[in-house]
Amino acid sequence: DAKTTQPNSMESNEEEPVHLPCNHSTISGTDYIHWYRQLPSQGPEYVIHGLTSNVNNRMASLAIAEDRKSSTLILHRATLRDAAVYYCILRDGGYYGGSQGNLIFGKGTKLSVKP
Amino acid sequence: DGGITQSPKYLFRKEGQNVTLSCEQNLNHDAMYWYRQDPGQGLRLIYYSQIVNDFQKGDIAEGYSVSREKKESFPLTVTSAQKNPTAFYLCASTLAVSYNEQFFGPGTRLTVL
């Protein structure tokens, strides 16, 4: 399985942008890059995903390196509610059956937001 | 409102007892999943089901069993064969296995005494 590497923890100040990095040097051509976040004692929540191009949605932006070996989740203005564990996950989009399409969660990055 | 419900939120059981965790979704999703999360760790896949009456083992299926008799329900039984059952259990669903976004329930925290 393709693996990701994320820092264990990061800190941010409220209302400042946050850049959460993820390395995935063994990514394959059919792997999608997914980001989920998990607030304390809750289930994970989908944030964003992408394949090659940068992506934007109401929650965040995803910047993908040209060689696809790294990506960055960008929260444009951190709020206290953004304090969570953020997971960067590779998901094989090239096979629509079996376990290859399943999400594999690592330990993620714990983001703390200071007022 | 559409979503995934898990009940109960907290569950206590004595060692050696089987226990069944409930997961219901009204999103009309075909695929459903069960994950286990230990403190400070990521999620690990226990079982998944792509369609009614079909399910597959995930990475840590030993000591667990599931059924998928209805599209909206995917109960997980933690049996006495599971060596360390105390954990946070999360259920998720998605439109289909090929679909990109998984929706998660609020979780059940199981403590075995």
Short mmCIF file of C-alpha atoms in Angstrom, two decimals:
data_model
loop_
_atom_site.label_atom_id
_atom_site.label_comp_id
_atom_site.label_asym_id
_atom_site.label_seq_id
_atom_site.Cartn_x
_atom_site.Cartn_y
_atom_site.Cartn_z
CA ASP A 1 0.00 0.00 0.00
CA ALA A 2 1.20 3.49 -0.83
CA LYS A 3 2.10 5.31 2.38
CA THR A 4 2.04 8.92 3.48
CA THR A 5 4.26 10.83 5.91
CA GLN A 6 2.92 13.71 7.96
CA PRO A 7 4.31 15.71 10.90
CA ASN A 8 2.92 14.50 14.21
CA SER A 9 1.73 17.93 15.27
CA MET A 10 1.51 21.55 14.19
CA GLU A 11 0.42 24.79 15.82
CA SER A 12 -1.33 27.75 14.31
CA ASN A 13 -2.74 31.06 15.45
CA GLU A 14 -6.40 31.81 14.95
CA GLU A 15 -7.29 33.60 11.72
CA GLU A 16 -3.92 32.81 10.15
CA PRO A 17 -3.43 30.42 7.21
CA VAL A 18 -2.28 26.88 7.93
CA HIS A 19 -0.28 24.69 5.56
CA LEU A 20 -0.37 20.99 6.44
CA PRO A 21 2.24 18.99 4.47
CA CYS A 22 2.08 15.39 3.33
CA ASN A 23 4.77 13.34 1.59
CA HIS A 24 3.82 10.39 -0.58
CA SER A 25 6.89 9.53 -2.61
CA THR A 26 5.60 6.08 -3.64
CA ILE A 27 2.30 7.35 -5.06
CA SER A 28 1.08 5.54 -8.17
CA GLY A 29 -0.58 7.06 -11.19
CA THR A 30 -4.07 5.99 -10.11
CA ASP A 31 -3.83 7.07 -6.46
CA TYR A 32 -6.09 9.89 -5.35
CA ILE A 33 -4.92 12.11 -2.48
CA HIS A 34 -7.58 12.42 0.21
CA TRP A 35 -7.72 14.53 3.34
CA TYR A 36 -9.96 13.81 6.29
CA ARG A 37 -10.03 15.43 9.71
CA GLN A 38 -11.16 14.14 13.06
CA LEU A 39 -12.30 16.32 15.92
CA PRO A 40 -11.89 14.90 19.42
CA SER A 41 -14.21 11.97 20.16
CA GLN A 42 -15.91 12.23 16.77
CA GLY A 43 -15.80 10.33 13.51
CA PRO A 44 -13.57 11.59 10.71
CA GLU A 45 -14.92 14.15 8.27
CA TYR A 46 -14.06 14.37 4.59
CA VAL A 47 -12.18 17.55 3.71
CA ILE A 48 -11.00 17.37 0.12
CA HIS A 49 -9.42 15.11 -2.48
CA GLY A 50 -7.50 15.48 -5.72
CA LEU A 51 -5.58 13.59 -8.38
CA THR A 52 -3.24 15.95 -10.22
CA SER A 53 -4.60 19.49 -10.22
CA ASN A 54 -4.99 21.80 -7.26
CA VAL A 55 -8.46 21.73 -5.76
CA ASN A 56 -10.54 24.21 -3.80
CA ASN A 57 -13.74 23.78 -1.83
CA ARG A 58 -15.53 25.61 0.95
CA MET A 59 -13.40 23.98 3.63
CA ALA A 60 -9.89 24.09 2.24
CA SER A 61 -7.52 24.02 -0.71
CA LEU A 62 -5.31 21.16 -1.82
CA ALA A 63 -2.04 21.95 -3.52
CA ILE A 64 -0.43 18.98 -5.30
CA ALA A 65 3.20 19.02 -6.37
CA GLU A 66 3.90 18.61 -10.06
CA ASP A 67 5.56 15.21 -9.50
CA ARG A 68 2.69 14.25 -7.12
CA LYS A 69 5.14 13.11 -4.46
CA SER A 70 3.86 15.64 -1.96
CA SER A 71 0.80 17.72 -1.28
CA THR A 72 -0.31 20.47 1.09
CA LEU A 73 -3.68 21.05 2.68
CA ILE A 74 -4.31 24.75 3.11
CA LEU A 75 -6.74 26.19 5.61
CA HIS A 76 -7.01 29.83 4.62
CA ARG A 77 -8.03 31.22 8.01
CA ALA A 78 -7.76 28.86 10.94
CA THR A 79 -10.48 28.95 13.55
CA LEU A 80 -10.63 27.23 16.92
CA ARG A 81 -13.05 24.74 15.36
CA ASP A 82 -10.30 23.63 12.97
CA ALA A 83 -8.32 22.06 15.82
CA ALA A 84 -8.32 18.38 14.88
CA VAL A 85 -6.21 15.50 13.62
CA TYR A 86 -5.75 15.78 9.85
CA TYR A 87 -5.19 12.61 7.85
CA CYS A 88 -3.59 12.51 4.41
CA ILE A 89 -4.59 9.28 2.66
CA LEU A 90 -3.85 7.73 -0.72
CA ARG A 91 -6.68 5.81 -2.28
CA ASP A 92 -6.36 3.69 -5.40
CA GLY A 93 -8.91 4.97 -7.85
CA GLY A 94 -7.88 2.59 -10.59
CA TYR A 95 -9.65 -0.50 -9.30
CA TYR A 96 -13.30 -0.43 -8.41
CA GLY A 97 -13.50 -3.67 -6.50
CA GLY A 98 -11.80 -5.51 -3.68
CA SER A 99 -9.83 -3.72 -1.01
CA GLN A 100 -7.77 -1.50 -3.25
CA GLY A 101 -10.31 1.30 -3.01
CA ASN A 102 -10.32 1.36 0.78
CA LEU A 103 -8.93 4.24 2.83
CA ILE A 104 -5.81 3.51 4.90
CA PHE A 105 -5.44 5.90 7.82
CA GLY A 106 -2.07 6.74 9.38
CA LYS A 107 -1.62 8.70 12.60
CA GLY A 108 -2.18 12.08 10.96
CA THR A 109 -1.15 15.57 12.08
CA LYS A 110 -2.65 17.00 15.24
CA LEU A 111 -3.36 20.67 14.59
CA SER A 112 -3.64 23.02 17.57
CA VAL A 113 -5.09 26.50 17.06
CA LYS A 114 -4.24 29.24 19.52
CA PRO A 115 -6.60 32.16 20.11
CA ASP B 1 -31.67 14.65 7.86
CA GLY B 2 -29.60 12.00 6.16
CA GLY B 3 -26.69 10.47 7.99
CA ILE B 4 -25.16 7.59 9.87
CA THR B 5 -26.15 6.69 13.39
CA GLN B 6 -24.27 4.50 15.79
CA SER B 7 -25.62 3.38 19.10
CA PRO B 8 -24.90 3.45 21.90
CA LYS B 9 -22.22 6.15 22.23
CA TYR B 10 -20.66 4.40 25.23
CA LEU B 11 -20.83 0.67 25.93
CA PHE B 12 -19.48 -1.34 28.83
CA ARG B 13 -19.22 -5.11 28.84
CA LYS B 14 -17.67 -7.80 30.96
CA GLU B 15 -14.80 -9.80 29.57
CA GLY B 16 -15.96 -12.91 27.73
CA GLN B 17 -19.27 -11.47 26.58
CA ASN B 18 -20.18 -10.90 22.96
CA VAL B 19 -21.48 -7.44 22.14
CA THR B 20 -23.15 -6.05 19.02
CA LEU B 21 -22.63 -2.47 17.85
CA SER B 22 -25.30 -0.88 15.73
CA CYS B 23 -24.75 1.12 12.54
CA GLU B 24 -27.61 2.51 10.47
CA GLN B 25 -27.54 4.85 7.48
CA ASN B 26 -30.34 6.52 5.52
CA LEU B 27 -28.11 7.85 2.74
CA ASN B 28 -28.98 5.01 0.35
CA HIS B 29 -25.29 4.07 0.23
CA ASP B 30 -24.25 0.68 -1.08
CA ALA B 31 -20.90 0.40 0.71
CA MET B 32 -20.42 0.32 4.47
CA TYR B 33 -17.34 -0.04 6.66
CA TRP B 34 -16.28 -0.74 10.24
CA TYR B 35 -13.09 0.72 11.66
CA ARG B 36 -11.37 0.45 15.01
CA GLN B 37 -9.36 3.27 16.56
CA ASP B 38 -7.03 2.93 19.55
CA PRO B 39 -5.80 5.98 21.53
CA GLY B 40 -3.39 8.15 19.52
CA GLN B 41 -3.65 5.91 16.49
CA GLY B 42 -5.26 6.07 13.09
CA LEU B 43 -8.23 3.98 11.99
CA ARG B 44 -7.88 0.33 11.07
CA LEU B 45 -10.37 -1.46 8.83
CA ILE B 46 -12.24 -4.40 10.38
CA TYR B 47 -14.83 -5.34 7.76
CA TYR B 48 -16.46 -3.76 4.75
CA SER B 49 -19.48 -4.48 2.61
CA GLN B 50 -19.90 -3.40 -0.99
CA ILE B 51 -23.50 -4.51 -1.29
CA VAL B 52 -26.29 -6.24 0.64
CA ASN B 53 -25.56 -9.86 1.62
CA ASP B 54 -21.87 -9.45 0.86
CA PHE B 55 -18.97 -8.46 3.10
CA GLN B 56 -15.19 -8.79 3.15
CA LYS B 57 -12.57 -8.96 5.88
CA GLY B 58 -10.41 -5.92 6.42
CA ASP B 59 -6.99 -5.77 8.04
CA ILE B 60 -8.02 -6.79 11.58
CA ALA B 61 -11.12 -9.00 11.24
CA GLU B 62 -10.13 -11.65 13.79
CA GLY B 63 -12.54 -11.74 16.73
CA TYR B 64 -15.22 -9.75 14.89
CA SER B 65 -18.25 -10.69 12.79
CA VAL B 66 -20.71 -8.70 10.69
CA SER B 67 -23.91 -9.11 8.71
CA ARG B 68 -25.48 -7.09 5.91
CA GLU B 69 -29.07 -8.24 5.57
CA LYS B 70 -30.38 -4.77 4.78
CA LYS B 71 -28.86 -1.95 2.78
CA GLU B 72 -29.18 0.53 5.63
CA SER B 73 -27.78 -1.64 8.43
CA PHE B 74 -24.33 -3.11 9.09
CA PRO B 75 -24.05 -4.38 12.68
CA LEU B 76 -20.68 -5.41 14.13
CA THR B 77 -20.36 -8.15 16.76
CA VAL B 78 -17.30 -8.10 18.97
CA THR B 79 -16.83 -11.67 20.12
CA SER B 80 -15.04 -13.08 23.13
CA ALA B 81 -12.28 -14.17 20.74
CA GLN B 82 -11.17 -10.56 20.29
CA LYS B 83 -8.17 -10.22 22.61
CA ASN B 84 -8.26 -6.45 23.19
CA PRO B 85 -11.78 -5.23 22.41
CA THR B 86 -11.62 -1.92 24.30
CA ALA B 87 -11.49 0.75 21.57
CA PHE B 88 -13.40 3.42 19.67
CA TYR B 89 -15.44 1.86 16.86
CA LEU B 90 -16.42 3.86 13.80
CA CYS B 91 -18.87 2.99 11.06
CA ALA B 92 -18.76 4.65 7.65
CA SER B 93 -20.61 4.48 4.37
CA THR B 94 -20.13 5.61 0.82
CA LEU B 95 -22.26 5.63 -2.30
CA ALA B 96 -20.12 2.89 -3.80
CA VAL B 97 -16.65 1.48 -3.26
CA SER B 98 -15.40 3.59 -6.15
CA TYR B 99 -16.85 6.78 -4.69
CA ASN B 100 -14.39 9.19 -3.16
CA GLU B 101 -16.08 10.47 0.01
CA GLN B 102 -16.77 8.28 3.03
CA PHE B 103 -19.28 9.49 5.61
CA PHE B 104 -18.60 8.52 9.21
CA GLY B 105 -20.87 7.98 12.17
CA PRO B 106 -20.18 9.47 15.62
CA GLY B 107 -18.61 6.27 16.92
CA THR B 108 -19.14 3.88 19.83
CA ARG B 109 -16.62 3.72 22.64
CA LEU B 110 -16.50 0.15 23.92
CA THR B 111 -14.92 -0.62 27.27
CA VAL B 112 -14.49 -4.21 28.35
CA LEU B 113 -14.05 -4.59 32.08
#
